[in-house]
Amino acid sequence: MTTYLDYNATAPIRPPVIEAMTEAARCHGNPSSVHAMGRAARHRIEAARRAVAALVGREDVDVIFTSGGTEADALAVRGLGRETILVSAIEHDAVLAAAPSAARVPVTGDGIVDLHALQDMLEDTQSGLLCVMWANNETGAVQPVAEIARLAHAAGWLLHVDAVQGAGRLDPADLAEADSIALSAHKIGGPPGVGALLIREGLAVTPMIAGGGQERGRRSGTENDVGIAGFAVAAAAAAEERDAEAMRLRALRDRIGQGARARAPEARIMAGAAERLCNTLSLALPGVAAETQVMALDLAGVAVSAGSACSSGKVKRSHVLDAMFPDDPIAGQAIRVSLGWASTDEDADRFLHAWGAMRDRLSPAVR
Ligand code: PLP
């Protein structure tokens, strides 16, 4: 049996989501068809829009369903039509690859956007689109996006927030002033391959995919109504459980972090002094390559990540930790433990057992 501690990569699908998707799959009908079955599908999609917007506490947004967080980020970066783009240095590749020539705003050693540097860059650059994520997928560091929205708007910029990892885990009040927000269903117990871009009402978006004019012309292609039905149920569940789950998972996360540090004083928690996602722990073991740690834990039946998984399945060096620790080998020596709705105390125990054995075998501090 594998101990699954990789929720930031993808979460197991929640049972009620599977039920909702099964039910939706039984009711075929193209949401663009005018007959009753088409209208029923359209109705389900409109209800899902409200559930997804509610997850981030916004009523003043249009919800454009996409194939996931990556497409939502790309649609914001390319579709909002701003020539100048600034991104934080710790954005997900979905944003970085969509804006390859954008200047990068540095972060502190705790993985938080450097607000002084940001302010200077906003003032010294022709205004455009600023992209800052809500919470980082590797360290969990929560960015002060409410404050960043204030700075951006004062300087005439739009703010896009990649909220893929924060949604369902953080208080959505932070997002009240964001101009656009990217979400992904599979990080909150919904299906992979579904996401949404939420844009402030009245903002124009140029589509990346043209065709039949679905999503009010902003994203053509017959909607994935089965996936969208699952996304809606996952969003409602994540919103409802948010506060209780945040408490439960934070306690579990801290038990793992403190347990590791008690066993191995040389271990370090990345972004440890920052406000972090309740479910995310970036744990470095100095002197041991992250890839080696991930493989050793995998052999012991524990699934965690390091850096960002690229499609080849190899561990890619983390640009996030590199931005926090330039020229420091520690950036290549941290693994990510991430928890979620089905995580238990036993998972934490099994991780600590496997991690402790790995550390005793591999850490230079033991030899
Ligand atoms: N943004 C962040 C912060 C993520 O963690 C991810 C997924 O890893 C994405 C975007 C991409 O989302 P998706 O897998 O739905 O394309």
Short mmCIF file of C-alpha atoms and ligand atoms in Angstrom, two decimals:
data_model
loop_
_atom_site.label_atom_id
_atom_site.label_comp_id
_atom_site.label_asym_id
_atom_site.label_seq_id
_atom_site.Cartn_x
_atom_site.Cartn_y
_atom_site.Cartn_z
CA MET A 1 0.00 0.00 0.00
CA THR A 2 1.37 3.39 -0.98
CA THR A 3 1.26 6.33 1.40
CA TYR A 4 0.18 9.13 -0.92
CA LEU A 5 1.56 12.53 0.09
CA ASP A 6 1.52 14.32 -3.25
CA TYR A 7 -1.76 16.24 -3.25
CA ASN A 8 -0.20 19.34 -4.80
CA ALA A 9 0.55 17.23 -7.88
CA THR A 10 -2.96 15.81 -7.93
CA ALA A 11 -5.51 14.80 -5.30
CA PRO A 12 -7.53 11.59 -5.29
CA ILE A 13 -10.98 12.25 -6.71
CA ARG A 14 -13.58 12.63 -3.95
CA PRO A 15 -16.28 9.92 -3.95
CA PRO A 16 -19.21 12.41 -4.34
CA VAL A 17 -17.37 13.84 -7.36
CA ILE A 18 -17.22 10.39 -8.94
CA GLU A 19 -20.96 10.01 -8.30
CA ALA A 20 -21.77 13.40 -9.83
CA MET A 21 -19.65 12.67 -12.89
CA THR A 22 -21.21 9.25 -13.34
CA GLU A 23 -24.66 10.82 -13.18
CA ALA A 24 -23.68 13.58 -15.63
CA ALA A 25 -22.19 10.99 -18.00
CA ARG A 26 -25.57 9.23 -18.13
CA CYS A 27 -27.33 12.43 -19.27
CA HIS A 28 -25.99 13.21 -22.70
CA GLY A 29 -26.84 16.45 -24.44
CA ASN A 30 -24.68 19.11 -26.04
CA PRO A 31 -25.01 22.29 -23.97
CA SER A 32 -25.29 24.27 -27.23
CA SER A 33 -28.29 22.24 -28.46
CA VAL A 34 -31.64 23.96 -28.17
CA HIS A 35 -33.64 20.85 -27.21
CA ALA A 36 -34.49 19.91 -23.63
CA MET A 37 -31.49 17.62 -23.18
CA GLY A 38 -29.12 20.31 -24.40
CA ARG A 39 -30.80 22.85 -22.14
CA ALA A 40 -30.39 20.52 -19.17
CA ALA A 41 -26.65 20.23 -19.86
CA ARG A 42 -26.43 24.03 -20.19
CA HIS A 43 -28.24 24.38 -16.88
CA ARG A 44 -25.71 22.10 -15.14
CA ILE A 45 -22.83 24.15 -16.53
CA GLU A 46 -24.36 27.43 -15.37
CA ALA A 47 -24.84 25.98 -11.86
CA ALA A 48 -21.20 24.85 -11.91
CA ARG A 49 -20.07 28.39 -12.75
CA ARG A 50 -21.71 29.64 -9.57
CA ALA A 51 -20.09 26.89 -7.45
CA VAL A 52 -16.64 27.63 -8.86
CA ALA A 53 -16.97 31.40 -8.36
CA ALA A 54 -18.19 30.78 -4.80
CA LEU A 55 -15.02 28.80 -4.03
CA VAL A 56 -13.09 32.06 -4.34
CA GLY A 57 -15.88 34.23 -2.94
CA ARG A 58 -16.43 36.29 -6.08
CA GLU A 59 -19.77 37.25 -7.62
CA ASP A 60 -18.41 39.93 -9.95
CA VAL A 61 -16.57 37.57 -12.30
CA ASP A 62 -17.22 35.65 -15.50
CA VAL A 63 -16.19 31.99 -15.29
CA ILE A 64 -14.59 30.55 -18.43
CA PHE A 65 -14.16 26.79 -18.23
CA THR A 66 -10.85 25.49 -19.59
CA SER A 67 -8.91 22.24 -19.82
CA GLY A 68 -7.15 23.00 -16.52
CA GLY A 69 -4.98 25.45 -14.63
CA THR A 70 -2.37 25.60 -17.37
CA GLU A 71 -4.84 26.75 -20.00
CA ALA A 72 -6.44 29.21 -17.57
CA ASP A 73 -3.05 30.82 -16.88
CA ALA A 74 -2.18 30.90 -20.58
CA LEU A 75 -5.54 32.47 -21.45
CA ALA A 76 -4.99 35.23 -18.89
CA VAL A 77 -1.44 35.95 -20.00
CA ARG A 78 -2.19 35.87 -23.72
CA GLY A 79 -5.82 36.88 -23.78
CA LEU A 80 -5.97 39.93 -21.51
CA GLY A 81 -4.11 41.81 -24.22
CA ARG A 82 -1.45 43.59 -22.19
CA GLU A 83 1.86 44.00 -23.96
CA THR A 84 3.99 44.37 -20.84
CA ILE A 85 3.96 41.43 -18.45
CA LEU A 86 5.67 41.01 -15.10
CA VAL A 87 5.72 37.67 -13.28
CA SER A 88 6.98 36.59 -9.89
CA ALA A 89 10.10 34.40 -10.05
CA ILE A 90 8.21 31.54 -8.37
CA GLU A 91 5.24 31.27 -10.74
CA HIS A 92 4.26 27.86 -12.07
CA ASP A 93 5.64 26.94 -15.49
CA ALA A 94 2.10 27.47 -16.83
CA VAL A 95 2.64 31.21 -16.37
CA LEU A 96 6.38 31.36 -17.06
CA ALA A 97 6.06 29.53 -20.37
CA ALA A 98 3.14 31.71 -21.47
CA ALA A 99 5.25 34.86 -20.88
CA PRO A 100 8.82 33.76 -21.66
CA SER A 101 10.24 37.25 -21.98
CA ALA A 102 8.50 38.74 -18.92
CA ALA A 103 10.73 40.31 -16.28
CA ARG A 104 10.72 38.32 -13.02
CA VAL A 105 10.01 39.87 -9.65
CA PRO A 106 12.44 38.44 -7.05
CA VAL A 107 11.41 36.69 -3.83
CA THR A 108 12.90 36.71 -0.35
CA GLY A 109 14.65 33.71 1.21
CA ASP A 110 11.25 32.80 2.64
CA GLY A 111 9.76 32.53 -0.80
CA ILE A 112 7.59 35.66 -0.59
CA VAL A 113 7.50 38.25 -3.37
CA ASP A 114 9.84 41.13 -2.50
CA LEU A 115 7.35 44.00 -2.24
CA HIS A 116 9.97 46.76 -2.46
CA ALA A 117 11.41 45.32 -5.65
CA LEU A 118 7.88 44.83 -6.97
CA GLN A 119 6.90 48.41 -6.30
CA ASP A 120 10.02 49.70 -8.10
CA MET A 121 9.36 47.44 -11.08
CA LEU A 122 5.71 48.49 -11.29
CA GLU A 123 6.63 52.14 -11.23
CA ASP A 124 9.58 51.86 -13.64
CA THR A 125 7.78 49.85 -16.30
CA GLN A 126 5.00 50.76 -18.74
CA SER A 127 1.86 49.34 -17.08
CA GLY A 128 0.51 45.96 -18.17
CA LEU A 129 -0.31 42.61 -16.55
CA LEU A 130 1.28 41.40 -13.30
CA CYS A 131 1.08 37.68 -12.46
CA VAL A 132 1.54 36.57 -8.86
CA MET A 133 0.33 33.22 -7.57
CA TRP A 134 -1.76 32.94 -4.39
CA ALA A 135 0.33 30.18 -2.81
CA ASN A 136 3.36 28.40 -4.16
CA ASN A 137 2.93 24.78 -5.19
CA GLU A 138 6.38 23.73 -3.91
CA THR A 139 6.89 25.60 -0.63
CA GLY A 140 3.28 26.51 0.16
CA ALA A 141 4.39 30.13 0.79
CA VAL A 142 1.29 32.33 0.71
CA GLN A 143 1.76 35.56 -1.22
CA PRO A 144 0.26 38.83 0.05
CA VAL A 145 -2.00 39.11 -3.00
CA ALA A 146 -4.40 41.64 -1.44
CA GLU A 147 -1.50 44.01 -0.83
CA ILE A 148 -0.05 43.21 -4.26
CA ALA A 149 -3.41 44.03 -5.90
CA ARG A 150 -3.35 47.40 -4.16
CA LEU A 151 0.19 48.16 -5.39
CA ALA A 152 -0.61 46.96 -8.92
CA HIS A 153 -3.80 48.96 -9.27
CA ALA A 154 -2.23 52.12 -7.83
CA ALA A 155 0.35 51.89 -10.64
CA GLY A 156 -2.27 51.13 -13.32
CA TRP A 157 -1.57 47.38 -13.70
CA LEU A 158 -3.94 44.43 -13.92
CA LEU A 159 -3.30 41.52 -11.53
CA HIS A 160 -3.69 37.86 -12.53
CA VAL A 161 -3.60 35.39 -9.62
CA ASP A 162 -2.89 31.70 -10.15
CA ALA A 163 -5.03 30.39 -7.30
CA VAL A 164 -4.65 26.71 -8.21
CA GLN A 165 -3.05 25.72 -4.89
CA GLY A 166 -4.69 28.25 -2.60
CA ALA A 167 -8.31 27.53 -3.54
CA GLY A 168 -10.13 25.59 -0.86
CA ARG A 169 -7.19 26.06 1.52
CA LEU A 170 -7.04 29.83 2.11
CA ASP A 171 -9.51 32.59 2.96
CA PRO A 172 -10.80 33.90 -0.40
CA ALA A 173 -11.04 37.45 0.97
CA ASP A 174 -7.42 37.76 -0.28
CA LEU A 175 -8.67 37.54 -3.87
CA ALA A 176 -11.31 40.28 -3.69
CA GLU A 177 -9.36 42.67 -5.93
CA ALA A 178 -7.75 40.24 -8.40
CA ASP A 179 -8.62 40.99 -12.04
CA SER A 180 -8.34 37.36 -13.11
CA ILE A 181 -7.97 34.06 -11.25
CA ALA A 182 -6.87 30.61 -12.48
CA LEU A 183 -8.30 27.45 -10.90
CA SER A 184 -7.84 23.71 -11.47
CA ALA A 185 -10.26 20.96 -10.41
CA HIS A 186 -7.80 18.15 -9.78
CA LYS A 187 -5.98 19.85 -6.90
CA ILE A 188 -9.19 19.91 -4.82
CA GLY A 189 -10.46 16.40 -5.42
CA GLY A 190 -12.08 17.02 -8.79
CA PRO A 191 -11.09 15.45 -12.09
CA PRO A 192 -7.91 16.35 -13.99
CA GLY A 193 -8.34 18.15 -17.31
CA VAL A 194 -10.83 20.78 -16.05
CA GLY A 195 -10.12 24.27 -14.81
CA ALA A 196 -11.40 27.80 -15.06
CA LEU A 197 -10.30 31.33 -15.66
CA LEU A 198 -12.35 33.83 -13.67
CA ILE A 199 -12.21 37.37 -15.00
CA ARG A 200 -13.59 40.55 -13.57
CA GLU A 201 -16.88 41.36 -15.36
CA GLY A 202 -16.30 43.74 -18.22
CA LEU A 203 -12.67 42.75 -18.92
CA ALA A 204 -12.16 41.66 -22.53
CA VAL A 205 -10.36 38.38 -23.29
CA THR A 206 -9.14 37.36 -26.72
CA PRO A 207 -9.70 33.62 -27.16
CA MET A 208 -6.80 31.25 -27.78
CA ILE A 209 -9.18 28.69 -29.29
CA ALA A 210 -11.75 29.91 -31.80
CA GLY A 211 -14.53 27.84 -33.32
CA GLY A 212 -18.13 27.34 -32.27
CA GLY A 213 -18.10 30.32 -29.91
CA GLN A 214 -18.71 28.43 -26.64
CA GLU A 215 -17.99 30.16 -23.34
CA ARG A 216 -19.35 33.38 -24.90
CA GLY A 217 -16.73 33.24 -27.61
CA ARG A 218 -13.80 33.16 -25.22
CA ARG A 219 -13.00 29.44 -25.38
CA SER A 220 -14.50 27.43 -28.19
CA GLY A 221 -15.07 23.69 -28.08
CA THR A 222 -17.94 21.62 -26.67
CA GLU A 223 -17.76 21.96 -22.91
CA ASN A 224 -16.51 19.01 -20.84
CA ASP A 225 -19.81 18.88 -18.99
CA VAL A 226 -18.97 15.66 -17.15
CA GLY A 227 -15.72 17.10 -15.83
CA ILE A 228 -17.37 20.43 -15.07
CA ALA A 229 -20.06 18.64 -13.03
CA GLY A 230 -17.25 17.01 -11.01
CA PHE A 231 -15.45 20.34 -10.62
CA ALA A 232 -18.62 21.92 -9.17
CA VAL A 233 -19.02 19.20 -6.53
CA ALA A 234 -15.32 19.34 -5.61
CA ALA A 235 -15.49 23.14 -5.32
CA ALA A 236 -18.53 22.99 -3.05
CA ALA A 237 -16.92 20.31 -0.84
CA ALA A 238 -13.60 22.17 -0.61
CA ALA A 239 -15.37 25.43 0.28
CA GLU A 240 -17.51 23.78 2.94
CA GLU A 241 -14.65 21.91 4.61
CA ARG A 242 -12.07 24.64 4.27
CA ASP A 243 -11.73 25.87 7.85
CA ALA A 244 -11.97 22.47 9.54
CA GLU A 245 -9.60 20.89 7.03
CA ALA A 246 -7.11 23.74 7.36
CA MET A 247 -6.87 23.09 11.10
CA ARG A 248 -6.60 19.33 10.71
CA LEU A 249 -4.03 19.43 7.93
CA ARG A 250 -1.92 22.14 9.55
CA ALA A 251 -1.61 19.96 12.66
CA LEU A 252 -0.64 16.97 10.51
CA ARG A 253 1.84 19.03 8.48
CA ASP A 254 3.45 20.40 11.64
CA ARG A 255 3.64 16.96 13.20
CA ILE A 256 5.59 15.77 10.17
CA GLY A 257 7.89 18.81 10.12
CA GLN A 258 8.56 18.70 13.84
CA GLY A 259 8.99 14.92 13.81
CA ALA A 260 11.58 15.17 11.04
CA ARG A 261 13.46 17.95 12.80
CA ALA A 262 13.45 16.04 16.10
CA ARG A 263 15.00 13.06 14.35
CA ALA A 264 17.39 15.10 12.21
CA PRO A 265 18.44 18.52 13.48
CA GLU A 266 20.17 19.15 10.14
CA ALA A 267 16.83 19.01 8.28
CA ARG A 268 15.39 22.35 7.15
CA ILE A 269 11.87 23.51 6.43
CA MET A 270 11.83 25.75 3.37
CA ALA A 271 9.82 28.98 3.75
CA GLY A 272 9.52 27.93 7.40
CA ALA A 273 9.11 31.50 8.66
CA ALA A 274 6.48 32.42 6.08
CA GLU A 275 2.72 31.89 6.19
CA ARG A 276 2.33 28.58 4.35
CA LEU A 277 -0.46 26.45 2.97
CA CYS A 278 -1.89 24.21 5.68
CA ASN A 279 -1.17 21.12 3.59
CA THR A 280 2.34 21.76 2.24
CA LEU A 281 5.78 21.00 3.69
CA SER A 282 9.03 21.56 1.78
CA LEU A 283 11.63 19.57 3.70
CA ALA A 284 15.34 19.73 2.87
CA LEU A 285 17.91 17.13 3.89
CA PRO A 286 21.28 18.84 3.38
CA GLY A 287 23.75 16.84 1.31
CA VAL A 288 21.20 14.47 -0.22
CA ALA A 289 19.86 15.15 -3.73
CA ALA A 290 16.10 15.61 -3.86
CA GLU A 291 15.80 13.01 -6.60
CA THR A 292 17.59 10.42 -4.44
CA GLN A 293 15.22 11.16 -1.56
CA VAL A 294 12.13 10.86 -3.75
CA MET A 295 13.33 7.50 -5.09
CA ALA A 296 14.30 6.15 -1.67
CA LEU A 297 10.89 7.09 -0.28
CA ASP A 298 9.16 5.60 -3.31
CA LEU A 299 10.92 2.29 -2.65
CA ALA A 300 9.65 2.50 0.92
CA GLY A 301 6.08 2.99 -0.37
CA VAL A 302 5.79 6.75 0.19
CA ALA A 303 4.86 9.03 -2.73
CA VAL A 304 6.20 12.61 -2.55
CA SER A 305 7.62 15.08 -5.09
CA ALA A 306 10.57 17.38 -5.60
CA GLY A 307 10.85 20.36 -7.86
CA SER A 308 8.20 20.09 -10.49
CA ALA A 309 7.53 16.82 -12.20
CA CYS A 310 8.17 17.23 -15.90
CA SER A 311 6.38 15.09 -18.42
CA SER A 312 9.38 12.74 -18.74
CA GLY A 313 8.86 11.74 -15.10
CA LYS A 314 12.28 13.07 -14.15
CA VAL A 315 12.77 15.49 -11.27
CA LYS A 316 13.56 18.91 -12.70
CA ARG A 317 15.61 21.29 -10.60
CA SER A 318 13.31 23.71 -8.78
CA HIS A 319 13.30 27.27 -10.14
CA VAL A 320 11.34 28.18 -7.01
CA LEU A 321 14.04 27.06 -4.56
CA ASP A 322 16.72 28.48 -6.88
CA ALA A 323 15.01 31.87 -6.67
CA MET A 324 14.94 31.62 -2.86
CA PHE A 325 18.49 30.25 -2.49
CA PRO A 326 20.59 31.42 -5.44
CA ASP A 327 23.83 29.42 -5.77
CA ASP A 328 23.02 27.31 -2.71
CA PRO A 329 22.98 23.51 -3.08
CA ILE A 330 20.08 23.31 -0.61
CA ALA A 331 17.84 24.29 -3.56
CA GLY A 332 18.38 20.81 -4.98
CA GLN A 333 17.91 18.94 -1.71
CA ALA A 334 14.27 19.52 -0.70
CA ILE A 335 11.26 17.28 -1.14
CA ARG A 336 7.63 18.32 -1.04
CA VAL A 337 5.14 16.59 1.23
CA SER A 338 1.57 17.62 0.44
CA LEU A 339 -1.61 16.51 2.18
CA GLY A 340 -5.32 16.58 1.47
CA TRP A 341 -8.81 15.36 2.13
CA ALA A 342 -7.94 11.67 2.61
CA SER A 343 -4.66 12.17 4.54
CA THR A 344 -4.53 10.55 7.97
CA ASP A 345 -2.37 10.38 11.10
CA GLU A 346 -1.18 6.98 9.89
CA ASP A 347 0.14 8.61 6.71
CA ALA A 348 2.20 10.97 8.84
CA ASP A 349 3.53 8.06 10.93
CA ARG A 350 4.46 6.04 7.86
CA PHE A 351 6.20 9.03 6.29
CA LEU A 352 8.23 9.74 9.42
CA HIS A 353 9.24 6.10 9.71
CA ALA A 354 10.39 5.88 6.07
CA TRP A 355 11.98 9.33 6.07
CA GLY A 356 13.89 8.64 9.31
CA ALA A 357 15.31 5.39 7.93
CA MET A 358 16.29 7.14 4.70
CA ARG A 359 17.97 9.94 6.60
CA ASP A 360 19.96 7.53 8.80
CA ARG A 361 21.17 5.80 5.65
CA LEU A 362 21.92 8.82 3.43
CA SER A 363 22.49 12.00 5.44
CA PRO A 364 26.12 13.16 5.65
CA ALA A 365 25.27 14.36 9.18
CA VAL A 366 25.04 10.72 10.31
CA ARG A 367 28.29 9.47 8.81
N1 PLP B 1 -0.59 26.46 -11.35
C1 PLP B 1 -0.14 25.86 -10.25
C2 PLP B 1 0.29 26.69 -9.09
C3 PLP B 1 -0.08 24.46 -10.20
O1 PLP B 1 0.38 23.87 -9.09
C4 PLP B 1 -0.50 23.71 -11.32
C5 PLP B 1 -0.41 22.23 -11.32
O2 PLP B 1 0.59 21.67 -10.92
C6 PLP B 1 -0.97 24.40 -12.44
C7 PLP B 1 -1.00 25.77 -12.44
C8 PLP B 1 -1.44 23.66 -13.66
O3 PLP B 1 -2.72 23.11 -13.48
P1 PLP B 1 -3.24 21.91 -14.40
O4 PLP B 1 -2.50 20.70 -13.99
O5 PLP B 1 -4.71 21.84 -14.11
O6 PLP B 1 -2.98 22.31 -15.82
#
